[in-house]
Coordinates of C-alpha atoms in Angstrom, one line a residue:
M179 CA -9.0 -40.6 -7.6
T180 CA -7.6 -37.7 -5.6
T181 CA -8.1 -38.2 -1.8
R182 CA -10.1 -35.7 0.2
S183 CA -7.0 -34.8 2.3
Q184 CA -5.4 -33.4 -0.9
K185 CA -8.3 -31.0 -1.5
R186 CA -8.0 -27.4 -0.5
K187 CA -11.1 -25.5 -1.5
V188 CA -14.8 -26.3 -2.1
L189 CA -16.6 -24.3 -4.8
F190 CA -20.3 -24.8 -5.6
V191 CA -21.1 -25.5 -9.3
G192 CA -24.7 -25.4 -10.1
N193 CA -27.4 -26.1 -7.5
N194 CA -27.0 -29.8 -6.8
Y195 CA -23.3 -30.6 -6.4
S196 CA -19.9 -29.2 -5.7
K197 CA -16.4 -29.8 -7.1
T198 CA -13.3 -29.9 -4.9
I199 CA -10.2 -28.7 -6.7
P200 CA -6.8 -30.1 -5.9
R201 CA -3.8 -28.0 -5.0
S202 CA -1.5 -26.6 -7.6
S203 CA 2.2 -25.8 -7.3
N204 CA 4.0 -22.7 -8.4
Q205 CA 7.4 -22.7 -10.2
N206 CA 9.3 -23.1 -6.9
G207 CA 7.4 -26.2 -6.0
N208 CA 5.6 -24.6 -3.1
A209 CA 2.0 -25.7 -2.7
R210 CA -0.4 -23.0 -3.5
R211 CA -4.2 -22.8 -3.8
T212 CA -5.6 -22.0 -7.1
T213 CA -9.0 -20.3 -6.8
K214 CA -11.4 -20.6 -9.7
K215 CA -14.3 -18.3 -10.2
M216 CA -17.8 -19.8 -9.8
T217 CA -18.7 -19.8 -13.4
T218 CA -19.7 -22.4 -16.0
R219 CA -16.0 -22.5 -16.9
L220 CA -15.3 -24.3 -13.7
S221 CA -17.8 -27.0 -14.5
V222 CA -16.2 -27.5 -17.9
W223 CA -12.8 -27.7 -16.3
A224 CA -14.1 -30.3 -13.8
D225 CA -15.6 -32.4 -16.5
E226 CA -12.3 -32.3 -18.5
N227 CA -10.3 -33.3 -15.4
E228 CA -12.6 -35.9 -13.9
D229 CA -9.7 -38.0 -12.5
D230 CA -8.6 -35.1 -10.3
V231 CA -12.0 -34.0 -9.1
E232 CA -14.2 -35.5 -6.4
T233 CA -18.0 -34.9 -6.6
I234 CA -19.6 -34.2 -3.3
S235 CA -23.3 -33.9 -2.9
R236 CA -24.7 -30.9 -1.1
N237 CA -26.1 -33.1 1.7
E238 CA -22.5 -34.4 2.4
L239 CA -21.2 -30.9 3.0
D240 CA -23.2 -30.2 6.2
P241 CA -21.3 -32.5 8.6
L242 CA -17.9 -31.6 7.1
S243 CA -15.6 -28.8 8.2
F244 CA -13.6 -26.9 5.7
G245 CA -11.9 -24.3 7.9
G246 CA -14.9 -21.9 7.8
N247 CA -15.1 -21.9 4.0
T248 CA -18.5 -23.7 3.7
T249 CA -21.3 -21.6 2.5
A250 CA -23.7 -23.8 4.4
S251 CA -22.1 -23.0 7.8
I252 CA -22.1 -19.3 7.0
A253 CA -25.8 -19.4 6.2
R254 CA -26.6 -21.2 9.4
E255 CA -24.6 -18.9 11.7
R256 CA -23.8 -15.6 10.0
P257 CA -21.6 -13.3 12.0
Y258 CA -23.0 -9.9 13.0
V259 CA -22.1 -7.0 10.6
P260 CA -22.9 -3.5 12.0
E261 CA -25.7 -1.7 10.2
L262 CA -23.3 1.1 9.2
F263 CA -21.7 -1.3 6.8
R264 CA -24.8 -3.1 5.4
L265 CA -27.4 -0.4 4.9
D266 CA -27.7 2.5 2.5
P267 CA -26.8 6.0 3.8
L268 CA -29.7 7.5 5.7
I269 CA -29.3 10.9 4.0
K270 CA -29.1 11.2 0.3
D271 CA -29.1 14.1 -2.1
R272 CA -32.2 14.1 -4.3
L273 CA -30.3 15.8 -7.1
M274 CA -29.2 13.0 -9.4
T275 CA -25.9 13.6 -11.3
T276 CA -23.5 11.4 -13.1
T277 CA -21.3 11.4 -10.0
S278 CA -24.2 10.5 -7.6
K279 CA -25.3 7.7 -9.9
Q280 CA -21.8 6.2 -10.0
Q281 CA -21.7 6.5 -6.2
D282 CA -25.0 4.6 -5.9
D283 CA -23.7 1.9 -8.2
V284 CA -20.6 1.4 -6.0
V285 CA -22.7 1.2 -2.9
A286 CA -25.0 -1.3 -4.6
R287 CA -22.0 -3.5 -5.5
C288 CA -20.3 -3.2 -2.1
L289 CA -23.4 -3.9 0.2
P290 CA -23.8 -7.6 -0.8
L291 CA -20.1 -8.1 -0.1
L292 CA -20.0 -6.2 3.1
G293 CA -23.3 -7.8 4.3
L294 CA -22.0 -11.3 3.5
T295 CA -24.9 -12.1 1.0
D296 CA -22.3 -12.6 -1.7
K297 CA -19.3 -14.3 -0.2
A298 CA -19.4 -17.9 -1.2
N299 CA -15.8 -17.9 -2.3
F300 CA -14.2 -16.6 0.9
G301 CA -13.9 -17.8 4.5
I302 CA -15.4 -15.4 7.1
N303 CA -14.0 -14.6 10.5
S304 CA -16.1 -14.2 13.7
H305 CA -16.5 -10.5 13.0
G306 CA -18.1 -11.0 9.6
I307 CA -15.0 -10.0 7.6
P308 CA -13.6 -12.2 4.9
K309 CA -10.2 -13.8 5.4
L310 CA -7.1 -12.7 3.6
E311 CA -6.7 -14.9 0.6
R312 CA -3.0 -14.9 1.0
E313 CA -1.9 -17.7 -1.3
E314 CA -3.9 -16.5 -4.2
H315 CA -2.4 -13.0 -3.9
V316 CA 1.1 -14.4 -3.7
I317 CA 0.6 -16.4 -6.9
Y318 CA -0.8 -13.3 -8.6
L319 CA 2.1 -11.1 -7.6
E320 CA 4.7 -13.8 -8.5
D321 CA 3.2 -13.9 -12.0
L322 CA 3.4 -10.1 -12.4
L323 CA 6.9 -10.1 -11.1
H324 CA 8.0 -12.3 -14.0
K325 CA 6.3 -10.0 -16.5
A326 CA 8.6 -7.2 -15.3
H327 CA 11.3 -8.8 -17.4
S328 CA 9.2 -8.7 -20.5
P329 CA 10.8 -6.6 -23.3
I330 CA 7.7 -4.8 -24.5
P331 CA 4.4 -4.5 -22.4
F332 CA 6.1 -3.0 -19.3
D333 CA 9.0 -1.3 -21.0
S334 CA 8.6 2.0 -19.2
S335 CA 7.2 0.7 -15.9
R336 CA 9.7 -2.0 -14.9
P337 CA 10.9 -0.2 -11.7
W338 CA 7.3 0.4 -10.5
L339 CA 6.2 -3.1 -11.3
L340 CA 9.1 -4.5 -9.3
Y341 CA 8.4 -2.2 -6.4
W342 CA 4.7 -2.9 -6.2
S343 CA 5.1 -6.6 -6.6
L344 CA 8.0 -6.9 -4.1
T345 CA 6.3 -4.7 -1.5
G346 CA 3.1 -6.8 -1.9
L347 CA 5.0 -10.1 -1.5
Y348 CA 6.8 -8.7 1.6
L349 CA 3.5 -7.7 3.2
L350 CA 2.2 -11.2 2.6
G351 CA 5.2 -12.7 4.4
E352 CA 7.3 -13.8 1.4
D353 CA 11.1 -13.8 1.3
I354 CA 11.8 -11.2 -1.4
S355 CA 15.6 -11.6 -1.2
T356 CA 15.2 -14.6 -3.5
Y357 CA 14.6 -12.1 -6.3
R358 CA 17.8 -10.2 -5.7
E359 CA 19.7 -11.4 -8.8
S360 CA 16.8 -10.9 -11.2
V361 CA 16.0 -7.4 -9.8
N362 CA 19.7 -6.4 -10.3
T363 CA 19.7 -7.7 -13.8
T364 CA 16.5 -5.9 -14.7
L365 CA 17.4 -2.5 -13.2
S366 CA 21.0 -2.3 -14.1
P367 CA 20.4 -1.3 -17.8
S368 CA 18.0 1.4 -16.7
Q369 CA 20.6 3.4 -14.7
N370 CA 21.9 6.3 -16.8
P371 CA 25.5 7.6 -16.8
E372 CA 24.3 11.1 -15.9
G373 CA 22.6 9.8 -12.8
G374 CA 19.2 8.3 -12.0
F375 CA 17.1 5.5 -13.5
G376 CA 14.7 5.6 -16.4
G377 CA 11.6 3.4 -16.8
G378 CA 13.6 1.1 -19.0
H379 CA 16.8 0.7 -20.9
G380 CA 17.7 3.8 -22.9
Q381 CA 15.0 6.0 -21.3
L382 CA 15.6 9.4 -19.7
S383 CA 16.1 9.5 -15.9
H384 CA 12.9 10.2 -14.0
V385 CA 12.5 10.8 -10.3
A386 CA 9.5 8.4 -9.9
A387 CA 11.3 5.6 -11.8
T388 CA 14.5 6.3 -9.8
Y389 CA 12.5 6.2 -6.5
A390 CA 10.9 2.8 -7.4
A391 CA 14.2 1.3 -8.7
I392 CA 16.2 2.3 -5.6
L393 CA 13.5 1.1 -3.1
S394 CA 13.4 -2.2 -5.0
L395 CA 17.2 -2.6 -4.8
I396 CA 17.2 -1.8 -1.1
M397 CA 14.4 -4.2 -0.4
V398 CA 16.0 -7.2 -2.0
G399 CA 19.2 -6.3 -0.1
G400 CA 22.8 -7.5 -0.7
A401 CA 26.0 -5.6 -1.3
E402 CA 25.7 -6.0 -5.1
S403 CA 22.3 -4.4 -5.1
L404 CA 23.4 -1.4 -3.0
N405 CA 26.8 -0.9 -4.7
M406 CA 25.1 -0.8 -8.1
I407 CA 23.6 2.5 -7.2
D408 CA 25.7 5.5 -8.6
R409 CA 25.3 7.8 -5.6
R410 CA 27.5 10.6 -7.0
G411 CA 25.7 10.6 -10.3
L412 CA 22.3 10.7 -8.4
W413 CA 23.4 13.6 -6.3
R414 CA 24.4 15.7 -9.3
W415 CA 21.3 14.8 -11.3
L416 CA 19.0 15.6 -8.3
G417 CA 20.7 19.0 -8.2
E418 CA 19.5 19.6 -11.7
V419 CA 15.8 18.9 -10.9
K420 CA 15.8 21.1 -7.7
E421 CA 13.8 24.3 -8.5
S422 CA 14.3 27.8 -7.3
D423 CA 10.8 27.9 -5.7
G424 CA 11.8 25.0 -3.3
G425 CA 10.2 22.1 -5.2
F426 CA 11.6 19.5 -7.5
R427 CA 10.9 18.5 -11.1
M428 CA 10.2 14.9 -12.1
S429 CA 12.9 15.0 -14.7
V430 CA 15.2 17.6 -16.2
G431 CA 12.9 19.9 -18.1
G432 CA 9.8 18.0 -16.9
E433 CA 6.8 18.8 -14.7
E434 CA 7.2 20.1 -11.1
D435 CA 5.0 18.7 -8.3
V436 CA 5.1 17.3 -4.8
R437 CA 5.9 13.8 -6.1
G438 CA 9.3 15.1 -7.1
A439 CA 9.9 16.6 -3.6
Y440 CA 8.9 13.4 -1.7
C441 CA 10.7 11.0 -4.0
S442 CA 13.9 13.1 -4.1
M443 CA 14.0 13.5 -0.3
V444 CA 13.4 9.7 0.2
I445 CA 16.3 9.0 -2.2
I446 CA 18.6 11.6 -0.6
T447 CA 18.0 10.5 3.0
L448 CA 18.0 6.7 2.4
L449 CA 21.3 6.9 0.5
A450 CA 22.7 9.5 2.9
L451 CA 23.5 11.8 0.0
P452 CA 25.0 15.3 0.8
L453 CA 22.4 17.8 1.6
E454 CA 24.4 20.5 0.0
L455 CA 23.5 21.2 -3.6
P456 CA 26.1 20.3 -6.3
P457 CA 28.1 23.2 -7.6
N458 CA 26.3 23.2 -11.0
A459 CA 22.7 23.1 -9.5
P460 CA 20.6 25.8 -11.3
S461 CA 18.8 26.8 -8.1
R462 CA 22.2 28.1 -6.7
A463 CA 21.7 31.1 -8.9
N464 CA 18.7 32.0 -6.8
G465 CA 20.6 31.8 -3.5
F466 CA 19.9 28.1 -2.6
N467 CA 22.7 26.1 -1.1
S468 CA 20.8 23.0 0.2
F469 CA 18.2 20.6 -1.1
L470 CA 16.1 21.7 1.9
D471 CA 16.0 25.3 1.0
G472 CA 12.5 26.5 0.3
L473 CA 11.1 23.0 0.4
P474 CA 8.7 23.3 3.5
E475 CA 7.4 26.6 2.1
Y476 CA 6.7 25.0 -1.3
L477 CA 4.8 22.2 0.4
S478 CA 2.8 24.8 2.4
R479 CA 1.7 26.6 -0.8
C480 CA 0.3 23.3 -2.0
Q481 CA -2.4 23.2 0.6
T482 CA -5.8 24.1 -0.8
F483 CA -8.8 26.0 0.6
E484 CA -10.4 22.6 1.3
G485 CA -7.5 21.6 3.6
G486 CA -6.1 18.9 1.4
I487 CA -2.8 19.0 -0.6
S488 CA -2.6 19.5 -4.3
C489 CA 0.2 18.4 -6.7
K490 CA 1.3 22.0 -7.0
P491 CA -0.1 25.4 -5.8
Q492 CA -3.6 26.4 -7.0
T493 CA -4.7 22.9 -8.1
E494 CA -7.1 20.3 -6.7
A495 CA -6.5 18.5 -3.4
H496 CA -5.7 14.8 -3.7
G497 CA -5.2 12.0 -1.2
G498 CA -1.9 10.8 -2.6
Y499 CA -0.4 14.3 -2.4
A500 CA -1.6 14.6 1.2
F501 CA 0.5 11.6 2.2
I502 CA 3.5 12.8 0.2
A503 CA 3.5 16.3 1.8
L504 CA 3.1 14.9 5.3
A505 CA 5.8 12.3 4.8
C506 CA 8.1 14.9 3.2
L507 CA 7.7 17.3 6.1
S508 CA 8.4 14.4 8.5
I509 CA 11.7 13.8 6.7
V510 CA 12.6 17.5 7.0
G511 CA 12.0 17.6 10.8
P512 CA 10.0 16.3 13.7
P513 CA 6.3 16.0 12.6
Q514 CA 5.0 17.8 15.7
E515 CA 7.1 20.8 14.7
T516 CA 7.1 20.9 10.9
I517 CA 3.5 19.9 10.2
P518 CA 1.7 22.5 12.3
K519 CA 4.2 25.1 11.2
Y520 CA 3.7 24.7 7.5
L521 CA 0.2 23.2 7.2
D522 CA -3.3 24.1 8.6
L523 CA -3.5 20.9 10.5
P524 CA -7.2 21.1 11.7
L525 CA -8.3 21.9 8.1
L526 CA -6.3 19.0 6.8
I527 CA -7.7 16.6 9.4
S528 CA -11.2 17.7 8.4
W529 CA -10.5 17.0 4.7
L530 CA -8.9 13.7 5.4
A531 CA -11.8 12.5 7.6
A532 CA -14.2 13.3 4.9
R533 CA -12.5 10.9 2.5
Q534 CA -13.7 7.8 4.4
Y535 CA -17.2 6.8 3.3
A536 CA -20.0 4.7 4.7
P537 CA -21.3 2.1 4.1
E538 CA -18.2 1.2 2.0
G539 CA -15.6 1.9 4.7
G540 CA -12.9 2.8 2.2
Y541 CA -11.4 6.1 1.1
S542 CA -11.9 8.4 -1.8
G543 CA -9.0 10.4 -3.1
R544 CA -10.8 13.6 -3.9
T545 CA -13.9 15.4 -3.0
N546 CA -17.0 13.9 -4.6
K547 CA -15.1 11.0 -6.0
L548 CA -15.6 7.2 -5.5
V549 CA -13.8 5.0 -3.0
D550 CA -10.6 3.3 -4.3
G551 CA -8.5 0.6 -2.7
C552 CA -5.2 2.4 -3.3
Y553 CA -6.3 5.2 -1.0
S554 CA -6.2 2.7 1.9
H555 CA -2.5 3.7 1.9
W556 CA -2.5 7.2 0.4
V557 CA -5.1 8.5 2.9
G558 CA -4.9 5.7 5.5
G559 CA -1.1 6.3 5.7
C560 CA -1.7 9.9 6.6
W561 CA -3.2 9.1 10.0
P562 CA -0.1 7.8 11.7
I563 CA 1.8 10.9 10.7
I564 CA -1.1 13.2 11.8
E565 CA -1.2 11.4 15.1
A566 CA 2.5 11.9 15.6
A567 CA 2.0 15.6 14.9
L568 CA -0.6 15.7 17.6
N569 CA 1.1 13.4 20.1
G570 CA 4.7 14.4 19.7
S571 CA 7.6 12.2 20.7
K572 CA 6.8 9.0 22.6
A573 CA 9.1 6.3 23.9
S574 CA 6.3 3.8 23.3
T575 CA 2.6 3.7 22.7
L576 CA 2.1 3.0 26.4
T577 CA 3.8 6.0 27.8
G578 CA 2.6 9.6 28.2
N579 CA -0.8 11.0 27.4
L580 CA -1.8 10.4 23.8
L581 CA -4.0 13.2 22.4
K582 CA -5.6 10.8 19.9
D583 CA -5.5 7.1 19.4
S584 CA -7.1 6.4 16.0
L585 CA -8.6 9.2 14.0
Y586 CA -10.3 7.0 11.5
S587 CA -12.4 3.8 11.4
K588 CA -9.9 0.9 11.2
E589 CA -12.8 -1.5 11.2
G590 CA -14.4 0.2 8.3
L591 CA -11.2 0.2 6.2
T592 CA -10.5 -3.4 7.1
R593 CA -14.0 -4.4 6.0
Y594 CA -13.7 -2.6 2.7
I595 CA -10.3 -4.0 1.9
L596 CA -11.1 -7.7 2.7
S597 CA -14.7 -7.6 1.6
C598 CA -14.6 -5.5 -1.5
C599 CA -11.0 -5.3 -2.8
Q600 CA -10.0 -9.0 -2.9
D601 CA -10.4 -10.7 -6.3
D602 CA -11.2 -14.4 -6.0
G603 CA -8.6 -15.1 -8.8
G604 CA -5.9 -13.3 -6.8
G605 CA -4.8 -9.7 -6.4
L606 CA -6.6 -6.7 -5.0
R607 CA -8.5 -4.1 -6.9
D608 CA -9.8 -0.5 -6.8
K609 CA -13.5 -1.5 -6.2
P610 CA -15.7 -4.5 -6.9
S611 CA -16.3 -3.4 -10.5
A612 CA -12.6 -3.2 -11.3
F613 CA -9.9 -5.7 -12.1
P614 CA -6.9 -6.3 -9.9
D615 CA -3.4 -5.0 -10.7
A616 CA 0.0 -4.7 -9.1
Y617 CA -0.5 -1.0 -8.1
H618 CA -3.8 -1.6 -6.2
T619 CA -2.6 -4.9 -4.7
C620 CA 0.5 -3.2 -3.2
Y621 CA -1.2 -0.1 -1.8
T622 CA -4.4 -1.8 -0.6
L623 CA -2.3 -4.3 1.3
A624 CA -0.2 -1.4 2.7
G625 CA -3.5 0.1 3.9
L626 CA -4.4 -3.1 5.6
S627 CA -1.0 -3.1 7.3
S628 CA -1.7 0.4 8.7
T629 CA -4.9 -0.9 10.4
Q630 CA -2.9 -3.6 12.2
Y631 CA 0.0 -1.7 13.6
R632 CA 0.5 1.5 15.6
D633 CA 3.3 3.7 14.3
Y634 CA 4.7 6.5 16.5
F635 CA 7.5 9.0 16.5
T636 CA 10.1 8.4 19.2
G637 CA 12.4 11.4 18.5
T638 CA 15.4 9.3 19.3
R639 CA 17.5 6.6 17.7
D640 CA 18.9 3.4 19.2
S641 CA 22.1 3.6 17.3
V642 CA 24.5 6.5 16.8
A643 CA 23.5 8.3 13.5
G644 CA 26.2 9.5 11.1
Y645 CA 23.8 11.5 9.0
P646 CA 22.4 14.9 9.9
L647 CA 18.9 14.4 8.5
D648 CA 17.6 11.2 10.2
W649 CA 14.2 12.3 11.5
A650 CA 12.4 9.6 9.4
L651 CA 14.6 7.0 11.2
R652 CA 13.2 8.1 14.6
W653 CA 10.0 6.1 14.4
S654 CA 8.9 2.8 15.9
F655 CA 5.8 0.6 15.8
S656 CA 3.8 -1.8 17.9
K657 CA 1.1 -4.4 17.2
G658 CA -2.5 -3.1 17.5
S659 CA -3.7 -0.1 19.4
S660 CA -2.1 2.0 22.1
S661 CA -5.2 2.5 24.1
E662 CA -5.7 0.5 27.3
D663 CA -9.1 -0.9 26.3
R664 CA -7.6 -1.8 22.9
R665 CA -10.9 -1.2 21.2
E666 CA -9.2 -0.8 17.8
A667 CA -6.6 -3.6 18.2
A668 CA -5.8 -5.5 15.1
E669 CA -6.9 -8.8 16.6
E670 CA -10.4 -7.4 16.9
W671 CA -11.0 -7.2 13.1
A672 CA -8.7 -9.8 11.6
D673 CA -7.6 -13.3 12.6
E674 CA -3.9 -14.0 13.2
G675 CA -3.7 -15.7 9.8
D676 CA -4.9 -12.4 8.2
T677 CA -2.1 -10.3 9.6
V678 CA 0.3 -8.7 7.1
K679 CA 3.8 -7.3 7.7
P680 CA 4.4 -3.7 9.0
L681 CA 5.7 -1.0 6.6
H682 CA 7.7 2.1 7.6
P683 CA 5.2 5.0 7.8
I684 CA 7.4 7.5 5.9
Y685 CA 9.3 5.3 3.4
A686 CA 6.6 2.8 2.6
M687 CA 9.0 -0.2 2.7
P688 CA 10.1 -2.8 5.2
W689 CA 11.5 -1.4 8.4
E690 CA 14.5 -3.6 8.4
A691 CA 15.4 -2.6 4.9
V692 CA 15.3 1.1 5.8
E693 CA 17.6 0.7 8.8
R694 CA 20.0 -1.6 7.0
C695 CA 20.4 0.7 4.0
H696 CA 20.7 3.9 6.1
T697 CA 23.3 2.2 8.4
I698 CA 25.5 1.2 5.5
F699 CA 25.4 4.5 3.6
S700 CA 25.5 6.9 6.6
Q701 CA 28.9 5.4 7.6
K702 CA 30.5 6.0 4.3
S703 CA 32.9 8.8 3.9
G704 CA 32.2 10.5 0.6
F705 CA 30.8 8.6 -2.3

């Protein structure tokens, strides 16, 4: 019989008894919890593995402590949840449409989770917010990471699956350098002789796939990973996708949108590529000499009448494109200069603020759309850049007069992420009705990170820079809030065990990886 000290999680099965499931181990031998959903399948599993399962009566549970995971203790002393996050909106449009019905359905699914009436599987902290199920998410991402090597299902998405999984694992505190060899082996065949990476072996180079591949190689680190990148070929290829209106195409002959601009500028500045266009760049025929020529003006034309940013001029505003435009302008120059110059900042702030909903607490990506966990990053990640545009350069979060501290509800976003986006089988999801995947796990955790750290633009660098365009390197971060009363400090909404790692606000990758990569390449003379 397995001893009680070996048990890790108590799950109720039926009304009269519970089953305690032993720990499982992953392929590396590290002890991990395996969470099972509360369905009849668990009862069948327990009956088939009777030697590994201890039956505990419900009466025995009351005097026991399971680290805050017992449903009984939650029922006896339920933490207070503000009414904003557990009641229907006070004002509702009487006109029923397909969109409004979908919105009502999302609220109906979120309220029991936010109000703790449907949280038997998660531990709850003193603020009525579920704990981060760290080990389950690690197991989920590790499994996905191994699928990135699969020859068929993820053939065109390998770089992205690697980036999402590696970033998620880093945020959860895992050492991702252990995947260096497998990442190099997977991505090497995807690099093309003409420059850039395709989604898989033999596929055309694509800016998005190249972005994900390069960030993955930089994150796992090591000389072999960085030296594998053909910087000269990349420079020439990026010159071919630079357009005469200032933007970038996603591939040679492909679509042009703001994704191409952001991904290209991230690649150029991280790898310290020359800012001068290659001699054969088509946009030279229109008088362009630099990758920067016409770029801020192009981004400016992508702002819509609503205030948000669209993928290209005269299309619909979208949360992801708002982050991309803001980050791209912060690469081009100081955010307090470039953003107010090229964007209508008050109108953009108004549009971004309207993306956070109550009672859910999460963000939608477009007007009249539903909340989605991924916008925790795409919209949530806009606010540190907006705040930098308002505050200007600061030596630290404790010096000078900050115009604004937090322009959004960090509490609301934290509640939505941990209450509604965690799947009890591991991974994070769009919303309670959806299934988890690598994309939503990565960007939802990134959004959680943004609620726990304060990013600010310093305007200076600690080390001597050898590259002319290093504005994105002139940032720093601190834990929690900058305000003296710390009313929005990370510790207020999440326990220490629920803290994730910080991400760079512009590059969306580990701070140390950004600095390490830029230091190596900025000191190179030529390619």
